[in-house]
Every structure is written in structure tokens, then in C-alpha cells.
XYZ file of C-alpha atoms in Angstrom:
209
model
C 7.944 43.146 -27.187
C 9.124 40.062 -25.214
C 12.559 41.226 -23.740
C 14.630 39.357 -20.963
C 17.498 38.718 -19.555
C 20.049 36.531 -21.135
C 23.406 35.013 -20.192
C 25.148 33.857 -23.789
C 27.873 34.046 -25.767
C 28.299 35.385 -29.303
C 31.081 34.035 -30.865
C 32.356 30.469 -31.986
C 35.885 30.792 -31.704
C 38.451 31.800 -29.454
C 42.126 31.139 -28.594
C 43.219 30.591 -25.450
C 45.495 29.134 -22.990
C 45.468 26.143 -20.775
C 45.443 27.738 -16.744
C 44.567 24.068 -15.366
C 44.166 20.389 -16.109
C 42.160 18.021 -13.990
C 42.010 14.499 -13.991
C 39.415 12.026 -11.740
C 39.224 15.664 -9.823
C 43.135 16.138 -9.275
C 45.224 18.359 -10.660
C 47.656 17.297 -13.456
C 49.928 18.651 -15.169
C 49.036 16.926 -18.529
C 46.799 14.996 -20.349
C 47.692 12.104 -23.159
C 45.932 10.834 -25.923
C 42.876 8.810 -25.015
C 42.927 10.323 -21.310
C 39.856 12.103 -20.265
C 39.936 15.237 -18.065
C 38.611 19.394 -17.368
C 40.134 22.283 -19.048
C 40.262 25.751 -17.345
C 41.378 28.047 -20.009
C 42.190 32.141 -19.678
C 38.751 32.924 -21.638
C 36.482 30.385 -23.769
C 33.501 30.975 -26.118
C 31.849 27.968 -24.649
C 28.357 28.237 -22.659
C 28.547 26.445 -19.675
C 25.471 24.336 -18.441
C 23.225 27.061 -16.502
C 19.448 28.342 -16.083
C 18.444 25.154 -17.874
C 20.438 24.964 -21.170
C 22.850 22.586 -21.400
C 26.401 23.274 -22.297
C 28.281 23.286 -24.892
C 30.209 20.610 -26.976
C 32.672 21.390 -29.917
C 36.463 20.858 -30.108
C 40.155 22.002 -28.829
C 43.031 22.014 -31.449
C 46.877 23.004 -31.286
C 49.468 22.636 -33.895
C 50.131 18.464 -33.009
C 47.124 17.466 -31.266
C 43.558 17.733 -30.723
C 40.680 16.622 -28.089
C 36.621 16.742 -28.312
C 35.113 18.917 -25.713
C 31.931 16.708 -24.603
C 30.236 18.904 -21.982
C 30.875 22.154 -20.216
C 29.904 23.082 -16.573
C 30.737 25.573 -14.001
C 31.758 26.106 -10.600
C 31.352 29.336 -9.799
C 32.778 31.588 -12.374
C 35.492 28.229 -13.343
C 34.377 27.236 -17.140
C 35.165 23.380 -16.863
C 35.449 21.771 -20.386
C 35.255 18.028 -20.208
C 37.262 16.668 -22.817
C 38.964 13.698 -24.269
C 42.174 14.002 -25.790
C 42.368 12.404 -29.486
C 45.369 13.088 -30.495
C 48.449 14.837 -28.931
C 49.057 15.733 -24.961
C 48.198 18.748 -23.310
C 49.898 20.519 -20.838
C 49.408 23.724 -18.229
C 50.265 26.967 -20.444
C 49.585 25.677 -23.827
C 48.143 28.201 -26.221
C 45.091 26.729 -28.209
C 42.196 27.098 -30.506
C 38.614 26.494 -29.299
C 36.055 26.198 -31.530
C 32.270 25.511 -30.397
C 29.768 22.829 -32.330
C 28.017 26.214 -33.755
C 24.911 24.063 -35.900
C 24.525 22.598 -32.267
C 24.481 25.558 -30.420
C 22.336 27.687 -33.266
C 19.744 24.885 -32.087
C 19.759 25.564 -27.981
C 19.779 28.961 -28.644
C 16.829 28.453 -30.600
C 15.053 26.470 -28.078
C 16.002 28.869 -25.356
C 14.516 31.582 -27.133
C 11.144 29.417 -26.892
C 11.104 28.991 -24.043
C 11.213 32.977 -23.109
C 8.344 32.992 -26.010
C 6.184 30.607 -23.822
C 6.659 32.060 -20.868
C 5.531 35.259 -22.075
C 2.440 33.439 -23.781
C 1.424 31.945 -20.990
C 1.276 34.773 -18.804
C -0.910 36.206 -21.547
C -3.335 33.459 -21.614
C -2.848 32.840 -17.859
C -2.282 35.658 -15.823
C 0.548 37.469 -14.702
C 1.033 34.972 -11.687
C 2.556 32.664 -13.975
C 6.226 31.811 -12.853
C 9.168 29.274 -14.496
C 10.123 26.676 -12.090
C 12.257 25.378 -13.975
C 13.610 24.610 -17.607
C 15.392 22.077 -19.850
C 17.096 23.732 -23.241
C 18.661 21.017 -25.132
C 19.110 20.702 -29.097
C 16.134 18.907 -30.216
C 13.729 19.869 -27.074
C 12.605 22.139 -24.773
C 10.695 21.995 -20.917
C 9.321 24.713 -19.332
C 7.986 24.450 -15.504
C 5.940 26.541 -13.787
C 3.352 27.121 -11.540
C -0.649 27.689 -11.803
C -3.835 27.210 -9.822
C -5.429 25.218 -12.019
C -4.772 22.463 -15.398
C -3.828 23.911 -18.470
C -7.184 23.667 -20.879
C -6.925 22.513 -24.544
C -8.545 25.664 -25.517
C -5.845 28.285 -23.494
C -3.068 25.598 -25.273
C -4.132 26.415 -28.389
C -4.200 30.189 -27.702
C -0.690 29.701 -25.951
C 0.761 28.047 -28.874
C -0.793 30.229 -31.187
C 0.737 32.807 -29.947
C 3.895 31.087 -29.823
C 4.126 30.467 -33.158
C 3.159 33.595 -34.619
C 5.873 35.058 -32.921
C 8.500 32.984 -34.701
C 6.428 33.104 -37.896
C 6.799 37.016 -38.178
C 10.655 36.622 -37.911
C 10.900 39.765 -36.370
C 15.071 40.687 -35.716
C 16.065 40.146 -32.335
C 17.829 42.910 -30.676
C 21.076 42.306 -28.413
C 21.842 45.657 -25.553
C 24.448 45.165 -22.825
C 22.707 47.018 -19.867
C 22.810 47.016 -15.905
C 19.879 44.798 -14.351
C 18.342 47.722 -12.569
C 18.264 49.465 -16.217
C 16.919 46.141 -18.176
C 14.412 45.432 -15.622
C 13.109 49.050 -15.504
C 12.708 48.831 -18.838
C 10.769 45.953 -18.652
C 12.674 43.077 -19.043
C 11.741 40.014 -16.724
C 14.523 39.044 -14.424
C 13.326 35.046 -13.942
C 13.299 33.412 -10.569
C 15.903 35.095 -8.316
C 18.599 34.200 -11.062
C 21.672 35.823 -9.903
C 23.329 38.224 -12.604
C 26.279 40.221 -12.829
C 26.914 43.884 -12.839
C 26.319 43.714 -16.945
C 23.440 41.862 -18.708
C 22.969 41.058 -22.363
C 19.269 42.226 -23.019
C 17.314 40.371 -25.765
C 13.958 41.623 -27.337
C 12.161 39.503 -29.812
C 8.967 39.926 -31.498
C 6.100 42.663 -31.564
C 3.713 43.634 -29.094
């Protein structure tokens, strides 16, 4: 089966509280209606921009106001939710609900599942020495980079994309394990381009041999 190493989230919703506000990079200690800013909450169900996949969008809501969360990023382990208030202020300590754009994120994780499909096919078709570069997940698209000695023929991308597709054709479940790295990889999951992970990975395997 095709197993790797993932870094996701599995849940839409969350609530939360407000640990820091930032405005044109300064700390505030509120934002207003129509203001623009980054949210660090205590905990958030939002994927932040990494490995390729971009981040995710959605909403914030409290019991007098709201705000659209457009993009989130990280800095380190810091979640940063870029938002823009719509209605309401928010302040440092506020308790509120976060709910991510799921239909949008359904679609990235799709596409990021592809491209772990590809990557496996060509290696098949390839070789081995096949390695991602680099990656962009997004909702309606999907790049994969990587490196080989020679130009991809239209024959091997038919036979890569045959592959490909069978695999999502079949429908097989996809199976979700919380593991160490050393564990997952001696298993036989592919750890991709000196990615650093924590002490816990979530392990996904999709498909059949």
C-alpha cells in the first residue's frame, strides 16, 4: 500500500480563546469591525500553510460578532489566522467558535492525497531515485516537483497516470494510525525530504499493493 507521513487535522470545529491579536505586526489589544489582523488562539482546527498545501480559510464567531479567517500560516509552532473582522470587536481572552471552510478543505485534502499517489507512481515507473522537490496543494490543483535524469516520456505518463487513477478508482478506505516516525518509517512509510516531524505522526495508507 502507499503509506506516508501526514501532518493534518481531523476536525472542523473547535472553540477556543483569543491568546493574541496582531495588527500591521504589533500587538493589540483589539480588533474592530472592518480592521484586519492575526489571531493566536489556545488550540484551532485550522491547517496552517506547510509542506506545500495551503492553509486554511473558514470563519470565527462569538455571541455579537464575527470575522472571515482568509489564510492561515505559521511561525514555528504559532497558528496565525489572518482575519478580517465583519462584525463585532475582538479582544485578548475572548472565548470563540472556529469553524473551518470544510467543502474547501475536503478538496486540498484530496489533492494532497494525489500528490502522495504520484509520487509513489512515479517511483514505480521511474525508479526508486525519484524524489519531491517540492509541491503546491491548493483546491482546484495540484504540483508535484522532483528530480530525474532524464524527460518524462508520453508512454511512462500514461503508465504513471494510469496508475494514478486506478488507485482512486478502487476507492479503497484510507487508514489513519498515530505512530512515532522511527515506527512509521520502519514500517514503510516514506518520510519526504528531510521534513521535520514531531515526536507523534498521523500515518496514512491508501490503496492496494
Amino acid at each position: 500500500p502507499y503509506t506516508t507521513l501526514f501532518r493534518s487535522y481531523e476536525t472542523n470545529q473547535a472553540e477556543g480563546v483569543i491568546l493574541s491579536l496582531l495588527k500591521d505586526n504589533k500587538e493589540v489589544k483589539d480588533l474592530k469591525s472592518n480592521e484586519e489582523g492575526m489571531i493566536i488562539t489556545n488550540q484551532t482546527p485550522f491547517y496552517a500553510e506547510s509542506g506545500g498545501q495551503l492553509g486554511d480559510t473558514g470563519y470565527f464567531s462569538w455571541s455579537e460578532g464575527f470575522a472571515n479567517v482568509e489564510n492561515t500560516t505559521k511561525i514555528s509552532s504559532l497558528f496565525l489566522h489572518h482575519c478580517k473582522i465583519s462584525k463585532g470587536s475582538l479582544s485578548v481572552g475572548q472565548p470563540i467558535q472556529m469553524n473551518v471552510d470544510a467543502d474547501r478543505r475536503d478538496k486540498l485534502r484530496s489533492n494532497h492525497s494525489s500528490t502522495h499517489l504520484l509520487h509513489e507512481a512515479l517511483r514505480l515507473t521511474l525508479g526508486q531515485h525519484v524524489v519531491q522537490k517540492g509541491s503546491l496543494v491548493a483546491p482546484d490543483k495540484l504540483r508535484f516537483d522532483f528530480s530525474h535524469n532524464a524527460p518524462v516520456s508520453s508512454e511512462q505518463l500514461g503508465v504513471i497516470e494510469d496508475i494514478v487513477n486506478h488507485q482512486v478508482q478502487m476507492n479503497t478506505p484510507v487508514q489513519t494510525r498515530i505512530m512515532t516516525p522511527k515506527a512509521a518509517i520502519s514500517e514503510g512509510a516514506l518520510a519526504l525530504f528531510g521534513e521535520k516531524y514531531g515526536e507523534e505522526v498521523r500515518v496514512v495508507t491508501m490503496g492496494d499493493p
